[in-house]
Structure formats: C-alpha cells, structure tokens
XYZ file of C-alpha atoms in Angstrom:
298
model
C 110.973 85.195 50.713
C 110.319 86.935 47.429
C 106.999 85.803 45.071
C 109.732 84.391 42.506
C 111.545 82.126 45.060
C 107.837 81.262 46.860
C 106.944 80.082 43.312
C 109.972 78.284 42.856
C 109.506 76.278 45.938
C 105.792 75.682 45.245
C 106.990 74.104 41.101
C 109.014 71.706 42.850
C 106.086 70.288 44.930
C 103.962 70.208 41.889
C 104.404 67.184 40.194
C 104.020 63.288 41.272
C 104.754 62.369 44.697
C 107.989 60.443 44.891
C 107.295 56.712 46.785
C 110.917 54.662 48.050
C 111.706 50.986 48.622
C 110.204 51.348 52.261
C 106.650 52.576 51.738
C 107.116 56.391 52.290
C 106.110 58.557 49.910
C 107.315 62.236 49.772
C 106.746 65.166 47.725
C 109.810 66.920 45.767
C 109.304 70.070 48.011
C 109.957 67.611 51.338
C 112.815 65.267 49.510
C 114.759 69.184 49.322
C 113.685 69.947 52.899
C 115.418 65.918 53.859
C 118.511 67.391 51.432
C 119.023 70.157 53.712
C 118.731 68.676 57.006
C 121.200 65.619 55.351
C 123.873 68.882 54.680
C 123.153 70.467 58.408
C 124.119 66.855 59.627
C 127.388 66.803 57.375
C 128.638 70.608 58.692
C 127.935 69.371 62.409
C 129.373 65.672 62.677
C 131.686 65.806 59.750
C 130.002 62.828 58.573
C 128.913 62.557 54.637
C 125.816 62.461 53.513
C 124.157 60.849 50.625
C 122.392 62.814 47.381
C 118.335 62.276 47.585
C 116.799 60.871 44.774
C 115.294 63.859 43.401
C 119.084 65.054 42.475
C 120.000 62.040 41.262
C 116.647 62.243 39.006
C 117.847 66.223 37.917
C 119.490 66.819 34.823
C 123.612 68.018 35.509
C 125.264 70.087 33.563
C 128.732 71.320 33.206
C 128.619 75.007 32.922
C 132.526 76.535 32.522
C 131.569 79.917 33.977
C 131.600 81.686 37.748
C 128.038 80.776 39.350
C 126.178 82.606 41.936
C 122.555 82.480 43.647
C 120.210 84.735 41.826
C 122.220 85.364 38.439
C 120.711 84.620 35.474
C 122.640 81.983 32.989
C 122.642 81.699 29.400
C 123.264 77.805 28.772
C 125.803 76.905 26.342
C 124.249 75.975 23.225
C 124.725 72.172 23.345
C 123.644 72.657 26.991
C 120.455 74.498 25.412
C 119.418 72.026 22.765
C 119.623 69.433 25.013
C 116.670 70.743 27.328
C 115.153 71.518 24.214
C 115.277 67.941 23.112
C 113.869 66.457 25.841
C 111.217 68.954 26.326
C 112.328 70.425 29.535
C 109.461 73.414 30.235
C 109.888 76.672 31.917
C 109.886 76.139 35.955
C 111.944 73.072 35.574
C 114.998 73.072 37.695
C 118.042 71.504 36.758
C 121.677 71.338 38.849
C 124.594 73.367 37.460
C 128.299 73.084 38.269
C 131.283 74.691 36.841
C 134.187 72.492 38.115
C 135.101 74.770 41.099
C 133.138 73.096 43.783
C 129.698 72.610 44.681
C 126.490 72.637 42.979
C 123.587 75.083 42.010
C 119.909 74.270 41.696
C 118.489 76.735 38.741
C 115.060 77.119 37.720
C 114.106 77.324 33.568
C 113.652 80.959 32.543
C 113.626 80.757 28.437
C 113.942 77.778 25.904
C 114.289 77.593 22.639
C 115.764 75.648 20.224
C 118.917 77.104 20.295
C 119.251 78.810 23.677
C 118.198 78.878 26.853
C 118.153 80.472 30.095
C 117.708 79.470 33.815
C 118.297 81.568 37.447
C 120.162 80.195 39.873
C 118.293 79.276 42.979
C 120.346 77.712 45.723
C 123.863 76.397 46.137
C 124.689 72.596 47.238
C 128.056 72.564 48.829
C 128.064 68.735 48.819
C 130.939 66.796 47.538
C 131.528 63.378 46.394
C 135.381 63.445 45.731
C 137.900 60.464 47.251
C 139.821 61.609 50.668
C 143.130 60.897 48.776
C 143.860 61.864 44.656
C 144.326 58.765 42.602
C 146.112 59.505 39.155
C 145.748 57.418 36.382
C 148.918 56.863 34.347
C 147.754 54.736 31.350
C 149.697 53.753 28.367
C 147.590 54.123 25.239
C 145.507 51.195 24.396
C 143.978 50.426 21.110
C 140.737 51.878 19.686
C 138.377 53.519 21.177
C 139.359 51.818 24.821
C 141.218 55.287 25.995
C 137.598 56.800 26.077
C 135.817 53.976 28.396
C 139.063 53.778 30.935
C 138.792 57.570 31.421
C 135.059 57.829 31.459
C 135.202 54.920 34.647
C 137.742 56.651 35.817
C 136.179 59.156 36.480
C 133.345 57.816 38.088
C 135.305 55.844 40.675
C 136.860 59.162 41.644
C 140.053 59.662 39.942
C 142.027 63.214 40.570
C 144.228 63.211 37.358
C 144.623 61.524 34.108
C 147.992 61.222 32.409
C 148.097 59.344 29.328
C 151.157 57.630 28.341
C 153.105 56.511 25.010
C 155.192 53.404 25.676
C 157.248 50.947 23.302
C 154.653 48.854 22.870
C 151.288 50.821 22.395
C 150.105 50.010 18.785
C 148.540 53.739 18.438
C 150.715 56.537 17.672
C 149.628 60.160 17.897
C 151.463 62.849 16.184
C 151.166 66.154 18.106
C 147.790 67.571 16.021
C 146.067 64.068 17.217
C 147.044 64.274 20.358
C 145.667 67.615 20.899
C 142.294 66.381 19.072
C 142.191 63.229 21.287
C 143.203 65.177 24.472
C 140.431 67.759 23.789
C 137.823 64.655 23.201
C 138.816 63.229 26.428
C 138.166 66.287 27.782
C 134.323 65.947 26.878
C 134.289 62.313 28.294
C 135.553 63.385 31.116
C 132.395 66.930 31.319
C 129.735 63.855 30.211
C 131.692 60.953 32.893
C 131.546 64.049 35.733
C 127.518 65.092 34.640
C 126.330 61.640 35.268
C 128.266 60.026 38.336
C 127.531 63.309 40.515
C 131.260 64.916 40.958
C 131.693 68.443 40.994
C 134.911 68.610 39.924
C 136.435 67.372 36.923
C 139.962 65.260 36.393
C 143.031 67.141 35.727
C 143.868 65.786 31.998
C 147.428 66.150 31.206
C 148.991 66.177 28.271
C 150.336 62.901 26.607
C 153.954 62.471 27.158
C 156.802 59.646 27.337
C 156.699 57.410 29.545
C 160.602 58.009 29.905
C 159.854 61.496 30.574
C 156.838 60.760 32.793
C 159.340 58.458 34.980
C 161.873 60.801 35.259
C 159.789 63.735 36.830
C 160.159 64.143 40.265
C 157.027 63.030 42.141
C 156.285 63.431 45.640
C 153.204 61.001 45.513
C 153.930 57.198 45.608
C 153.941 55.792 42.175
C 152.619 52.145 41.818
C 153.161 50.082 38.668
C 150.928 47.006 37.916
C 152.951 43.985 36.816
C 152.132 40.566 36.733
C 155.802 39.439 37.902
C 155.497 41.528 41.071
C 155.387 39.270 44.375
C 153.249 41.960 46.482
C 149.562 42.496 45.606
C 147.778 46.270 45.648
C 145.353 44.947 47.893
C 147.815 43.581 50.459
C 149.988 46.802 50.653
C 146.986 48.829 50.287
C 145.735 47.303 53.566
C 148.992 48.494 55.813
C 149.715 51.862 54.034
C 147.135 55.083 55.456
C 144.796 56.539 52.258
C 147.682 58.934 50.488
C 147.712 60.327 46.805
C 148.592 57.666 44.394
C 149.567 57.599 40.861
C 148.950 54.093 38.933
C 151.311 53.147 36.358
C 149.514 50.985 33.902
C 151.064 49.730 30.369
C 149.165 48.695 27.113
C 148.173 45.641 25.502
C 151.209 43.356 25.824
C 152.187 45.604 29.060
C 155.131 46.867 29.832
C 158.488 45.916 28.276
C 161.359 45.166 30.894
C 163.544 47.871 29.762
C 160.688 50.449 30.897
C 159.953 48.122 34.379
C 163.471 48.545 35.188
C 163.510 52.188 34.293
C 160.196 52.735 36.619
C 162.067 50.435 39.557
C 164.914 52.851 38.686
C 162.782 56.027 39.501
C 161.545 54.637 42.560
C 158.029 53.353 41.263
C 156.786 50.547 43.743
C 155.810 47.369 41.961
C 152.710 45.664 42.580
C 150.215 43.045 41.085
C 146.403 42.666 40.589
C 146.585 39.197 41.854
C 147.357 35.648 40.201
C 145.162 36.502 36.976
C 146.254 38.748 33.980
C 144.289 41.363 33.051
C 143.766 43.632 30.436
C 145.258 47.108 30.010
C 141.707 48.514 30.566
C 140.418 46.375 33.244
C 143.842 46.573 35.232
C 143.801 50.578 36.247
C 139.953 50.783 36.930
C 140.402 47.740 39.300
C 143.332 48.835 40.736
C 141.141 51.973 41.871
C 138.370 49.893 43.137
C 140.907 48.537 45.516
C 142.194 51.473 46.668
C 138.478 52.786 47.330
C 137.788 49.288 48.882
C 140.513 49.624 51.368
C 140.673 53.475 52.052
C 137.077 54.126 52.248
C 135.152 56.576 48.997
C 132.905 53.709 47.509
C-alpha cells in the first residue's frame, strides 16, 4: 500500500468512535472493513446488503463526469462551495457518483471557497435500484407539487419520469417553461438521488400529450389509477410477477372520461388505490409503495 492510501486509511479511524443501538462501538476504519465483508457476501450469495452508517453519515454528490480510483477531481463549483460551507477539511472523504453505476469514496485534496479538489480512493459497486423499472406518468398538478412527487419518486425507486399535460391540469407550459421546469426537475431529481443513496438517476422525459403519450407503442404494462375501477393495484399486484410498470396518474380533478376511454382504448389496464380518493400527488407515490410492498425493493 502506498504512504498516501496508508494515510487515508489511518484519517478515517481518526475521529470519534461510532456506538449502535446494540452496545457495540466501532471505529470508522472497522465500519469500512464490515462494508467490505457486507459486499464479499453480496458477490457470493447474491443476496443484498445494507449501506453502514458511516456512508449514510458521508456527504453524496452527483458528479456528471467518468470516475476512476486514483484520479484527481475538480468538484463542480456548487459541489465546491458546499464543502466549503460546511467546513469540510482536507482528509475528509466524501462519496462521489456520476449516474453510471456505483460509487467512489474520495479523500479532500484542496478547498477553497470556490473550488475544490478530492482523489478518488475506492469504488463501491453497491446498488440500491428496484428489480423491476417503475415509470411515473403524472399529469401536471398545481404549484410547486410537480417538484415533491418527483423528489419521492425518486426515493422509492422510480426508473423514469414522464410528465403529462391533460384537459384538466390548471398549469400550462409553453415550450420555453417547459424546458425551464424540465431542467429544474432535473436538479430535484441530482438532490432526491444525493440523499436517498441511488446511484443512478431517473430518466426525465420531456412533457408531452397525454394523447400522444397513449398512443406510443409500449411494451411495458401501463396502469391507470381511477377511482371507478373495480380491481385494486394491490390485488393485481399480488398475482402478476415484479415486471416494468408505467403509472398513469391524472391531475387535480383526475382524469376526464374522454382520456379514460382513450387510455382503455390503448390498452392501459385500469386500477384503483382502494375505496378512498386521493390526491393527484399522494395517488402515484402510493401506488409505488405498493408495488415495492408486493414485489420486494423497500
């Protein structure tokens, strides 16, 4: 091992012991040693394992760049004032990813106010991603509500984001706002995937028709929430294997019955959520849970 990666290994032993629920207490050095063994069990039984807490603990960012052990990385700028703001010091590892898989411990080289620099140490092939995609199909709701739905989303492991413009959504994007709101959803979707732990970000398409959305030829099952459907999601979810699924949700008032019929028309299954209503951004989010609940990836 070379003096530089020695002295990495000896900064993460450094500071405070780390104590859990059950009495043990373990030093950052042996919580990466547990991390390993954890990833030698996972390539060997198949079976997944579960991020230590000194990851969870470790700042994320989302670096859009190729990534490689020992090459040095000038963070983006926002990346850069934001170790700079809370006073990240040199030695200080934090956990990179750049969307294509996998993660990669770095160690602080340089900060300043303005830029910063860290070396990648080791790579974490670990992934957290559902067994089956999930798209999200949601008509556009009012307000800010588009930005919580996708940020959830994404935490409960949605593949693909397609937002929708039906006859009843109140908000109505020309095409310069939609590109403004598509590239802010973007961000929610960097800060959604930097918190919960994926490694790979939601495919966010472009907003389109929902007449046009329907009449693309899909080779996933399509599922459309409605209140007046006899079968529940959780019920057909329960005698159908895990498979990629795209959620039709509509907006506040739902969906009109011209566009049901259209969707029936298309070949979109419909389901419900149950005997309550719910609203257009509790619906989709739920209807994931489900999904996860009866497929497995919660």
């Amino acid at each position: 091992m070379k003096d530089d990666d020695a002295a990495f290994f000896v900064r993460l032993r450094r500071p405070a012991k780390r104590k859990f629920a059950c009495g043990l207490t373990l030093h950052r050095y042996d919580c990466f040693i547990m991390y390993f063994l954890r990833l030698l069990w996972f390539s060997s039984t198949g079976q997944p394992s579960h991020c230590p807490p000194e990851l969870i603990c470790m700042p994320r960012f989302f670096i859009p760049q190729t990534l490689a052990i020992g090459q040095l990385v000038a963070l983006p700028a926002a990346v850069a004032h934001h170790v700079f703001v809370v006073r990240l010091q040199i030695g200080d590892t934090i956990q990179l990813f750049n969307g294509a898989g996998g993660s990669y411990i770095a160690s602080l080289t340089e900060i300043a106010k303005k830029n910063a620099t860290a070396e990648i140490k080791v790579f974490l092939p670990e992934e957290v991603e559902l067994p089956y995609s999930l798209t999200l199909a949601q008509a556009l709701p009012e307000g800010s509500k588009m930005d919580w739905i996708i940020e959830k989303a994404m935490e409960l492991g949605a593949a693909g984001i397609q937002p929708l413009a039906a006859q009843r959504c109140v908000v109505r994007l020309s095409s310069e706002r939609a590109e403004k709101r598509i590239a802010h959803w973007e961000a929610v979707i960097i800060a959604a995937a930097e918190q919960c732990g994926r490694n790979r970000l939601a495919h966010l398409a472009p907003l389109m028709d929902i007449s046009k959305w329907l009449a693309q030829q899909d080779m996933h099952k399509r599922i459309m929430l409605s209140p007046r459907a006899e079968l529940s999601l959780a019920d057909w979810a329960r005698h159908q294997p895990p498979q990629a699924v795209s959620l039709l949700i509509g907006p506040e008032g739902g969906l009109t019955d011209e566009e049901e019929t259209m969707a029936e028309r298309h070949g979109v299954l419909s389901l419900s959520m149950g005997p309550r209503i719910l609203r257009t951004e509790t619906a989709g989010l739920a209807a994931i849970a489900t999904l996860n609940a009866a497929w497995g990836g919660m």
